[in-house]
Amino acid sequence: MEETYLLNVEGVKKKILHGGQGELPKLQDGSKITFHFQTLKDDFERTVIDDSREAGIPMEIIVGKMFKLEIWETLLSSMRAGEVAEFWCDAIHTGMYALVSRGMRRIAEGRDPLEGQKHRCGMGNMFDYHSTGYDDLDELQRTPQPLIFIMELFRVEEPSAYKRDTWAMNKEEKLAAVPVLHREGNRLVLRKEFGQAAEKYQEAVICLRNLQAKEKPWEDGWLKLESLVTPLVLNYCQCQLELGEYYEVLEHTTELLQKHNDNAKAYFKRAKAHAAVWNEREAREDFLRVAHLDPSMAAAVKKELKQLGERMRKKHVEDRKRYQGLFQQPRGP
């Protein structure tokens, strides 16, 4: 079955290769579209540029989340579930394809799609790039041209029908998700599932950091969000202590203390991490700082310092024995 017709968009033609089922989808902000695509040049050989089937994972986009190739939402909105269609798009719609493809290829390679990208609008970034890192995309960027997209639509899900990734949420949804993630993390801690709990706390922190990026540092909005971030980071660090990821704890507590140098709990967790990796001087300094900032923790600090002293004495004895054995003269036969 092949039927060619024009969409109500200038510079777009559609050919149905395989009919779909049901009604046309009703797209709304937050709808998730899952599909496979193939991108070809409009030349005699119909040169293939990209093919999502090579990665083995269908493409997903969220409607209204500023996907850089806006024409794709238009194309997909004209398709039924199960339909396969070929679209010819003029260069007025394909100028951003090189950057979109670059990001998708980097993700498929396990790399950061924004690596080296400046925080500017998409059109500004086009002029910042001397090269995309891919010869065929550099050619498209230098000379925008018509492209052919072959798409197979699998499904369209309404926002309430799937678990949305936090990056796809708006401000209100992110704020609503944070306490839910916090509670889930606490529940997992009680079950001693520290790795999964850490992931929940981390996801909540990412939500808040994304919102903070839109606020002026140290002003009311930023400070309010920071007050939500701090306990989540401390919970995350406690999970990492339980998992033995001590250098992870050192990194995050130090970053936290650079902003809040009076946080006794952050000093306490950093001290425990220092002690675990044999940084005796740093551990003692942090433990003593805890007792100074929060006298109610003095008993816990005293216990930790006693344990630290015992561990260090034991280590010194073991080290002496090891070095003595190393330098002993071997006996003759």
GROMACS .gro file of N, CA, C and O in nm, residues 58-176:
model
  476
   58PRO      N    1   1.433   0.166   2.011
   58PRO     CA    2   1.350   0.268   1.945
   58PRO      C    3   1.379   0.407   2.000
   58PRO      O    4   1.424   0.424   2.112
   59MET      N    5   1.348   0.505   1.919
   59MET     CA    6   1.362   0.645   1.958
   59MET      C    7   1.241   0.686   2.041
   59MET      O    8   1.130   0.639   2.018
   60GLU      N    9   1.262   0.773   2.141
   60GLU     CA   10   1.154   0.827   2.221
   60GLU      C   11   1.169   0.979   2.228
   60GLU      O   12   1.279   1.028   2.252
   61ILE      N   13   1.060   1.051   2.207
   61ILE     CA   14   1.062   1.195   2.230
   61ILE      C   15   0.939   1.232   2.312
   61ILE      O   16   0.837   1.164   2.308
   62ILE      N   17   0.952   1.338   2.389
   62ILE     CA   18   0.843   1.389   2.471
   62ILE      C   19   0.790   1.517   2.405
   62ILE      O   20   0.866   1.611   2.381
   63VAL      N   21   0.662   1.519   2.376
   63VAL     CA   22   0.602   1.634   2.307
   63VAL      C   23   0.613   1.758   2.395
   63VAL      O   24   0.588   1.753   2.516
   64GLY      N   25   0.654   1.868   2.333
   64GLY     CA   26   0.659   1.995   2.403
   64GLY      C   27   0.785   2.018   2.484
   64GLY      O   28   0.795   2.117   2.556
   65LYS      N   29   0.884   1.929   2.472
   65LYS     CA   30   1.007   1.943   2.551
   65LYS      C   31   1.123   1.995   2.465
   65LYS      O   32   1.237   1.959   2.485
   66MET      N   33   1.089   2.077   2.366
   66MET     CA   34   1.189   2.150   2.287
   66MET      C   35   1.287   2.056   2.218
   66MET      O   36   1.407   2.081   2.215
   67PHE      N   37   1.237   1.944   2.162
   67PHE     CA   38   1.321   1.861   2.078
   67PHE      C   39   1.363   1.947   1.958
   67PHE      O   40   1.281   2.013   1.896
   68LYS      N   41   1.491   1.945   1.927
   68LYS     CA   42   1.545   2.045   1.833
   68LYS      C   43   1.492   2.030   1.691
   68LYS      O   44   1.499   2.125   1.613
   69LEU      N   45   1.441   1.913   1.654
   69LEU     CA   46   1.387   1.895   1.519
   69LEU      C   47   1.235   1.893   1.529
   69LEU      O   48   1.172   1.787   1.533
   70GLU      N   49   1.176   2.012   1.532
   70GLU     CA   50   1.033   2.025   1.559
   70GLU      C   51   0.948   1.954   1.455
   70GLU      O   52   0.838   1.907   1.485
   71ILE      N   53   0.996   1.943   1.332
   71ILE     CA   54   0.916   1.885   1.225
   71ILE      C   55   0.880   1.741   1.255
   71ILE      O   56   0.776   1.690   1.210
   72TRP      N   57   0.963   1.672   1.338
   72TRP     CA   58   0.933   1.531   1.368
   72TRP      C   59   0.799   1.517   1.441
   72TRP      O   60   0.725   1.421   1.417
   73GLU      N   61   0.767   1.609   1.531
   73GLU     CA   62   0.638   1.601   1.599
   73GLU      C   63   0.525   1.613   1.497
   73GLU      O   64   0.424   1.542   1.507
   74THR      N   65   0.541   1.698   1.399
   74THR     CA   66   0.440   1.714   1.294
   74THR      C   67   0.425   1.587   1.214
   74THR      O   68   0.313   1.542   1.186
   75LEU      N   69   0.537   1.527   1.175
   75LEU     CA   70   0.532   1.404   1.095
   75LEU      C   71   0.464   1.292   1.173
   75LEU      O   72   0.376   1.222   1.122
   76LEU      N   73   0.503   1.274   1.297
   76LEU     CA   74   0.451   1.164   1.377
   76LEU      C   75   0.302   1.183   1.410
   76LEU      O   76   0.229   1.085   1.426
   77SER      N   77   0.259   1.310   1.419
   77SER     CA   78   0.117   1.336   1.450
   77SER      C   79   0.026   1.295   1.335
   77SER      O   80  -0.095   1.284   1.352
   78SER      N   81   0.083   1.270   1.217
   78SER     CA   82   0.004   1.229   1.100
   78SER      C   83  -0.002   1.078   1.084
   78SER      O   84  -0.058   1.027   0.987
   79MET      N   85   0.055   1.003   1.182
   79MET     CA   86   0.067   0.858   1.169
   79MET      C   87  -0.021   0.786   1.272
   79MET      O   88  -0.046   0.837   1.381
   80ARG      N   89  -0.066   0.666   1.236
   80ARG     CA   90  -0.139   0.578   1.326
   80ARG      C   91  -0.043   0.472   1.381
   80ARG      O   92   0.061   0.444   1.322
   81ALA      N   93  -0.080   0.411   1.493
   81ALA     CA   94   0.004   0.307   1.552
   81ALA      C   95   0.024   0.192   1.454
   81ALA      O   96  -0.071   0.145   1.391
   82GLY      N   97   0.150   0.151   1.437
   82GLY     CA   98   0.183   0.043   1.344
   82GLY      C   99   0.210   0.090   1.203
   82GLY      O  100   0.253   0.012   1.118
   83GLU      N  101   0.190   0.217   1.177
   83GLU     CA  102   0.210   0.271   1.042
   83GLU      C  103   0.358   0.289   1.012
   83GLU      O  104   0.438   0.324   1.099
   84VAL      N  105   0.395   0.264   0.886
   84VAL     CA  106   0.529   0.295   0.835
   84VAL      C  107   0.511   0.396   0.723
   84VAL      O  108   0.433   0.373   0.630
   85ALA      N  109   0.580   0.508   0.732
   85ALA     CA  110   0.563   0.613   0.632
   85ALA      C  111   0.698   0.675   0.597
   85ALA      O  112   0.792   0.674   0.676
   86GLU      N  113   0.703   0.726   0.473
   86GLU     CA  114   0.824   0.795   0.425
   86GLU      C  115   0.788   0.942   0.405
   86GLU      O  116   0.687   0.975   0.342
   87PHE      N  117   0.873   1.029   0.460
   87PHE     CA  118   0.849   1.173   0.451
   87PHE      C  119   0.966   1.240   0.379
   87PHE      O  120   1.083   1.216   0.414
   88TRP      N  121   0.933   1.322   0.282
   88TRP     CA  122   1.034   1.408   0.220
   88TRP      C  123   1.020   1.546   0.280
   88TRP      O  124   0.911   1.604   0.284
   89CYS      N  125   1.131   1.599   0.335
   89CYS     CA  126   1.128   1.730   0.400
   89CYS      C  127   1.230   1.822   0.336
   89CYS      O  128   1.348   1.787   0.322
   90ASP      N  129   1.184   1.940   0.299
   90ASP     CA  130   1.271   2.040   0.239
   90ASP      C  131   1.373   2.090   0.341
   90ASP      O  132   1.359   2.072   0.462
   91ALA      N  133   1.476   2.158   0.292
   91ALA     CA  134   1.586   2.205   0.378
   91ALA      C  135   1.541   2.304   0.484
   91ALA      O  136   1.608   2.320   0.586
   92ILE      N  137   1.426   2.370   0.465
   92ILE     CA  138   1.378   2.464   0.566
   92ILE      C  139   1.346   2.393   0.698
   92ILE      O  140   1.340   2.456   0.802
   93HIS      N  141   1.326   2.261   0.691
   93HIS     CA  142   1.292   2.184   0.811
   93HIS      C  143   1.409   2.101   0.864
   93HIS      O  144   1.398   2.044   0.973
   94THR      N  145   1.517   2.094   0.790
   94THR     CA  146   1.624   1.998   0.826
   94THR      C  147   1.755   2.065   0.867
   94THR      O  148   1.855   1.997   0.888
   95GLY      N  149   1.754   2.198   0.881
   95GLY     CA  150   1.878   2.269   0.912
   95GLY      C  151   1.943   2.227   1.043
   95GLY      O  152   2.065   2.236   1.059
   96MET      N  153   1.862   2.181   1.140
   96MET     CA  154   1.915   2.142   1.270
   96MET      C  155   1.949   1.993   1.278
   96MET      O  156   1.994   1.945   1.382
   97TYR      N  157   1.930   1.920   1.169
   97TYR     CA  158   1.944   1.774   1.179
   97TYR      C  159   2.086   1.732   1.219
   97TYR      O  160   2.103   1.635   1.296
   98ALA      N  161   2.187   1.801   1.172
   98ALA     CA  162   2.324   1.762   1.204
   98ALA      C  163   2.348   1.762   1.355
   98ALA      O  164   2.410   1.670   1.410
   99LEU      N  165   2.298   1.865   1.424
   99LEU     CA  166   2.317   1.873   1.569
   99LEU      C  167   2.235   1.767   1.642
   99LEU      O  168   2.281   1.708   1.740
  100VAL      N  169   2.112   1.744   1.594
  100VAL     CA  170   2.027   1.641   1.656
  100VAL      C  171   2.093   1.504   1.641
  100VAL      O  172   2.103   1.426   1.736
  101SER      N  173   2.140   1.475   1.519
  101SER     CA  174   2.204   1.346   1.494
  101SER      C  175   2.331   1.330   1.576
  101SER      O  176   2.359   1.222   1.630
  102ARG      N  177   2.406   1.438   1.589
  102ARG     CA  178   2.529   1.433   1.669
  102ARG      C  179   2.498   1.389   1.813
  102ARG      O  180   2.566   1.303   1.869
  103GLY      N  181   2.394   1.450   1.872
  103GLY     CA  182   2.356   1.413   2.008
  103GLY      C  183   2.312   1.269   2.018
  103GLY      O  184   2.350   1.197   2.111
  104MET      N  185   2.230   1.222   1.922
  104MET     CA  186   2.181   1.085   1.925
  104MET      C  187   2.296   0.986   1.909
  104MET      O  188   2.299   0.880   1.974
  105ARG      N  189   2.392   1.018   1.824
  105ARG     CA  190   2.506   0.928   1.805
  105ARG      C  191   2.592   0.922   1.931
  105ARG      O  192   2.641   0.815   1.969
  106ARG      N  193   2.611   1.035   1.996
  106ARG     CA  194   2.691   1.036   2.119
  106ARG      C  195   2.623   0.951   2.228
  106ARG      O  196   2.690   0.878   2.301
  107ILE      N  197   2.492   0.962   2.239
  107ILE     CA  198   2.420   0.881   2.337
  107ILE      C  199   2.438   0.733   2.306
  107ILE      O  200   2.464   0.651   2.395
  108ALA      N  201   2.425   0.695   2.178
  108ALA     CA  202   2.442   0.555   2.138
  108ALA      C  203   2.582   0.504   2.168
  108ALA      O  204   2.603   0.385   2.196
  109GLU      N  205   2.681   0.595   2.165
  109GLU     CA  206   2.820   0.558   2.195
  109GLU      C  207   2.851   0.563   2.343
  109GLU      O  208   2.965   0.538   2.384
  110GLY      N  209   2.750   0.599   2.425
  110GLY     CA  210   2.773   0.607   2.569
  110GLY      C  211   2.846   0.733   2.611
  110GLY      O  212   2.907   0.738   2.718
  111ARG      N  213   2.838   0.839   2.530
  111ARG     CA  214   2.906   0.964   2.560
  111ARG      C  215   2.804   1.071   2.595
  111ARG      O  216   2.685   1.057   2.571
  112ASP      N  217   2.853   1.180   2.653
  112ASP     CA  218   2.768   1.292   2.690
  112ASP      C  219   2.727   1.367   2.564
  112ASP      O  220   2.813   1.420   2.493
  113PRO      N  221   2.595   1.377   2.533
  113PRO     CA  222   2.553   1.446   2.411
  113PRO      C  223   2.583   1.595   2.412
  113PRO      O  224   2.588   1.659   2.308
  114LEU      N  225   2.604   1.654   2.533
  114LEU     CA  226   2.629   1.798   2.544
  114LEU      C  227   2.777   1.830   2.564
  114LEU      O  228   2.812   1.943   2.592
  115GLU      N  229   2.863   1.729   2.550
  115GLU     CA  230   3.006   1.751   2.573
  115GLU      C  231   3.059   1.861   2.483
  115GLU      O  232   3.048   1.857   2.362
  116GLY      N  233   3.116   1.964   2.547
  116GLY     CA  234   3.175   2.074   2.473
  116GLY      C  235   3.076   2.178   2.425
  116GLY      O  236   3.114   2.276   2.365
  117GLN      N  237   2.947   2.157   2.453
  117GLN     CA  238   2.846   2.250   2.404
  117GLN      C  239   2.831   2.369   2.497
  117GLN      O  240   2.826   2.354   2.617
  118LYS      N  241   2.825   2.487   2.442
  118LYS     CA  242   2.804   2.606   2.522
  118LYS      C  243   2.657   2.621   2.554
  118LYS      O  244   2.571   2.577   2.480
  119HIS      N  245   2.625   2.686   2.667
  119HIS     CA  246   2.487   2.705   2.708
  119HIS      C  247   2.428   2.824   2.634
  119HIS      O  248   2.417   2.934   2.686
  120ARG      N  249   2.392   2.797   2.509
  120ARG     CA  250   2.330   2.900   2.427
  120ARG      C  251   2.216   2.837   2.350
  120ARG      O  252   2.195   2.716   2.353
  121CYS      N  253   2.144   2.918   2.277
  121CYS     CA  254   2.034   2.863   2.199
  121CYS      C  255   2.088   2.773   2.090
  121CYS      O  256   2.206   2.778   2.054
  122GLY      N  257   2.002   2.690   2.033
  122GLY     CA  258   2.046   2.594   1.932
  122GLY      C  259   2.110   2.661   1.812
  122GLY      O  260   2.211   2.615   1.760
  123MET      N  261   2.051   2.772   1.765
  123MET     CA  262   2.107   2.838   1.647
  123MET      C  263   2.244   2.895   1.678
  123MET      O  264   2.336   2.887   1.596
  124GLY      N  265   2.262   2.947   1.799
  124GLY     CA  266   2.393   2.997   1.838
  124GLY      C  267   2.496   2.888   1.841
  124GLY      O  268   2.611   2.906   1.800
  125ASN      N  269   2.454   2.770   1.889
  125ASN     CA  270   2.548   2.658   1.895
  125ASN      C  271   2.593   2.614   1.756
  125ASN      O  272   2.703   2.564   1.740
  126MET      N  273   2.508   2.632   1.656
  126MET     CA  274   2.547   2.593   1.521
  126MET      C  275   2.673   2.668   1.478
  126MET      O  276   2.761   2.614   1.412
  127PHE      N  277   2.681   2.795   1.518
  127PHE     CA  278   2.796   2.874   1.478
  127PHE      C  279   2.917   2.849   1.567
  127PHE      O  280   3.029   2.880   1.531
  128ASP      N  281   2.894   2.792   1.686
  128ASP     CA  282   3.005   2.761   1.775
  128ASP      C  283   3.083   2.638   1.730
  128ASP      O  284   3.201   2.626   1.754
  129TYR      N  285   3.016   2.544   1.664
  129TYR     CA  286   3.081   2.420   1.626
  129TYR      C  287   3.165   2.439   1.500
  129TYR      O  288   3.117   2.482   1.397
  130HIS      N  289   3.290   2.404   1.507
  130HIS     CA  290   3.371   2.397   1.386
  130HIS      C  291   3.349   2.261   1.321
  130HIS      O  292   3.356   2.247   1.200
  131SER      N  293   3.324   2.159   1.402
  131SER     CA  294   3.299   2.026   1.350
  131SER      C  295   3.209   1.952   1.448
  131SER      O  296   3.216   1.969   1.568
  132THR      N  297   3.122   1.867   1.393
  132THR     CA  298   3.038   1.783   1.478
  132THR      C  299   3.114   1.661   1.525
  132THR      O  300   3.068   1.590   1.616
  133GLY      N  301   3.227   1.633   1.462
  133GLY     CA  302   3.300   1.510   1.493
  133GLY      C  303   3.266   1.397   1.397
  133GLY      O  304   3.323   1.287   1.408
  134TYR      N  305   3.174   1.423   1.304
  134TYR     CA  306   3.133   1.322   1.206
  134TYR      C  307   3.134   1.389   1.067
  134TYR      O  308   3.067   1.490   1.046
  135ASP      N  309   3.206   1.331   0.974
  135ASP     CA  310   3.223   1.393   0.843
  135ASP      C  311   3.091   1.414   0.770
  135ASP      O  312   3.068   1.520   0.710
  136ASP      N  313   3.002   1.312   0.773
  136ASP     CA  314   2.877   1.325   0.698
  136ASP      C  315   2.787   1.433   0.758
  136ASP      O  316   2.717   1.505   0.686
  137LEU      N  317   2.793   1.449   0.892
  137LEU     CA  318   2.712   1.554   0.954
  137LEU      C  319   2.773   1.692   0.930
  137LEU      O  320   2.699   1.791   0.919
  138ASP      N  321   2.905   1.701   0.923
  138ASP     CA  322   2.969   1.828   0.888
  138ASP      C  323   2.923   1.877   0.752
  138ASP      O  324   2.898   1.996   0.731
  139GLU      N  325   2.908   1.782   0.660
  139GLU     CA  326   2.861   1.819   0.526
  139GLU      C  327   2.719   1.874   0.532
  139GLU      O  328   2.687   1.975   0.468
  140LEU      N  329   2.632   1.808   0.611
  140LEU     CA  330   2.494   1.856   0.624
  140LEU      C  331   2.489   1.993   0.690
  140LEU      O  332   2.405   2.076   0.656
  141GLN      N  333   2.579   2.017   0.784
  141GLN     CA  334   2.581   2.144   0.854
  141GLN      C  335   2.627   2.256   0.762
  141GLN      O  336   2.577   2.368   0.767
  142ARG      N  337   2.724   2.225   0.675
  142ARG     CA  338   2.773   2.327   0.581
  142ARG      C  339   2.670   2.358   0.473
  142ARG      O  340   2.652   2.474   0.435
  143THR      N  341   2.603   2.254   0.425
  143THR     CA  342   2.507   2.272   0.314
  143THR      C  343   2.376   2.203   0.349
  143THR      O  344   2.355   2.087   0.312
  144PRO      N  345   2.287   2.270   0.423
  144PRO     CA  346   2.156   2.211   0.454
  144PRO      C  347   2.084   2.168   0.327
  144PRO      O  348   2.090   2.238   0.224
  145GLN      N  349   2.020   2.054   0.331
  145GLN     CA  350   1.958   1.996   0.212
  145GLN      C  351   1.833   1.917   0.250
  145GLN      O  352   1.814   1.882   0.367
  146PRO      N  353   1.746   1.888   0.152
  146PRO     CA  354   1.629   1.805   0.182
  146PRO      C  355   1.671   1.667   0.232
  146PRO      O  356   1.775   1.614   0.190
  147LEU      N  357   1.592   1.611   0.323
  147LEU     CA  358   1.619   1.477   0.375
  147LEU      C  359   1.492   1.394   0.369
  147LEU      O  360   1.380   1.447   0.364
  148ILE      N  361   1.510   1.263   0.370
  148ILE     CA  362   1.399   1.168   0.371
  148ILE      C  363   1.399   1.096   0.506
  148ILE      O  364   1.504   1.046   0.549
  149PHE      N  365   1.285   1.092   0.573
  149PHE     CA  366   1.271   1.020   0.699
  149PHE      C  367   1.172   0.906   0.680
  149PHE      O  368   1.058   0.930   0.637
  150ILE      N  369   1.215   0.785   0.709
  150ILE     CA  370   1.124   0.670   0.708
  150ILE      C  371   1.096   0.636   0.854
  150ILE      O  372   1.189   0.605   0.929
  151MET      N  373   0.970   0.642   0.895
  151MET     CA  374   0.934   0.625   1.036
  151MET      C  375   0.834   0.513   1.054
  151MET      O  376   0.744   0.494   0.970
  152GLU      N  377   0.851   0.440   1.163
  152GLU     CA  378   0.754   0.338   1.205
  152GLU      C  379   0.706   0.375   1.345
  152GLU      O  380   0.785   0.373   1.440
  153LEU      N  381   0.578   0.410   1.356
  153LEU     CA  382   0.524   0.452   1.485
  153LEU      C  383   0.477   0.330   1.565
  153LEU      O  384   0.396   0.251   1.517
  154PHE      N  385   0.529   0.317   1.688
  154PHE     CA  386   0.488   0.208   1.775
  154PHE      C  387   0.371   0.249   1.864
  154PHE      O  388   0.269   0.183   1.868
  155ARG      N  389   0.388   0.358   1.937
  155ARG     CA  390   0.281   0.397   2.030
  155ARG      C  391   0.297   0.543   2.071
  155ARG      O  392   0.406   0.599   2.064
  156VAL      N  393   0.186   0.598   2.116
  156VAL     CA  394   0.182   0.731   2.176
  156VAL      C  395   0.118   0.714   2.313
  156VAL      O  396   0.006   0.663   2.324
  157GLU      N  397   0.189   0.756   2.419
  157GLU     CA  398   0.139   0.741   2.555
  157GLU      C  399   0.109   0.878   2.614
  157GLU      O  400   0.190   0.971   2.602
  158GLU      N  401  -0.006   0.889   2.679
  158GLU     CA  402  -0.041   1.013   2.746
  158GLU      C  403   0.048   1.031   2.869
  158GLU      O  404   0.101   0.934   2.924
  159PRO      N  405   0.065   1.156   2.916
  159PRO     CA  406   0.156   1.181   3.029
  159PRO      C  407   0.123   1.097   3.153
  159PRO      O  408   0.213   1.059   3.227
  160SER      N  409  -0.004   1.068   3.175
  160SER     CA  410  -0.042   0.992   3.295
  160SER      C  411  -0.027   0.841   3.277
  160SER      O  412  -0.046   0.765   3.372
  161ALA      N  413   0.010   0.796   3.155
  161ALA     CA  414   0.010   0.653   3.126
  161ALA      C  415   0.147   0.589   3.144
  161ALA      O  416   0.161   0.469   3.127
  162TYR      N  417   0.250   0.666   3.176
  162TYR     CA  418   0.383   0.609   3.191
  162TYR      C  419   0.458   0.685   3.299
  162TYR      O  420   0.422   0.797   3.335
  163LYS      N  421   0.560   0.620   3.354
  163LYS     CA  422   0.644   0.684   3.456
  163LYS      C  423   0.740   0.778   3.385
  163LYS      O  424   0.827   0.735   3.309
  164ARG      N  425   0.724   0.904   3.410
  164ARG     CA  426   0.802   1.003   3.336
  164ARG      C  427   0.938   1.021   3.399
  164ARG      O  428   0.954   1.028   3.521
  165ASP      N  429   1.040   1.030   3.314
  165ASP     CA  430   1.174   1.064   3.362
  165ASP      C  431   1.171   1.207   3.414
  165ASP      O  432   1.101   1.294   3.360
  166THR      N  433   1.250   1.233   3.517
  166THR     CA  434   1.245   1.365   3.580
  166THR      C  435   1.284   1.476   3.484
  166THR      O  436   1.235   1.589   3.495
  167TRP      N  437   1.372   1.447   3.387
  167TRP     CA  438   1.414   1.552   3.294
  167TRP      C  439   1.296   1.600   3.209
  167TRP      O  440   1.297   1.712   3.157
  168ALA      N  441   1.195   1.514   3.194
  168ALA     CA  442   1.081   1.548   3.109
  168ALA      C  443   0.970   1.619   3.186
  168ALA      O  444   0.866   1.650   3.130
  169MET      N  445   0.991   1.647   3.314
  169MET     CA  446   0.888   1.709   3.395
  169MET      C  447   0.902   1.861   3.395
  169MET      O  448   1.012   1.914   3.380
  170ASN      N  449   0.791   1.930   3.418
  170ASN     CA  450   0.798   2.074   3.435
  170ASN      C  451   0.828   2.107   3.581
  170ASN      O  452   0.844   2.016   3.664
  171LYS      N  453   0.835   2.235   3.614
  171LYS     CA  454   0.875   2.276   3.748
  171LYS      C  455   0.784   2.219   3.856
  171LYS      O  456   0.833   2.163   3.957
  172GLU      N  457   0.654   2.230   3.838
  172GLU     CA  458   0.561   2.182   3.939
  172GLU      C  459   0.571   2.031   3.957
  172GLU      O  460   0.565   1.979   4.069
  173GLU      N  461   0.590   1.959   3.847
  173GLU     CA  462   0.602   1.813   3.854
  173GLU      C  463   0.731   1.771   3.925
  173GLU      O  464   0.732   1.675   4.003
  174LYS      N  465   0.839   1.844   3.899
  174LYS     CA  466   0.965   1.813   3.968
  174LYS      C  467   0.950   1.833   4.119
  174LYS      O  468   0.994   1.750   4.199
  175LEU      N  469   0.890   1.946   4.158
  175LEU     CA  470   0.872   1.974   4.301
  175LEU      C  471   0.784   1.869   4.368
  175LEU      O  472   0.807   1.831   4.483
  176ALA      N  473   0.684   1.821   4.295
  176ALA     CA  474   0.597   1.717   4.350
  176ALA      C  475   0.668   1.583   4.359
  176ALA      O  476   0.639   1.502   4.447
   0.00000   0.00000   0.00000
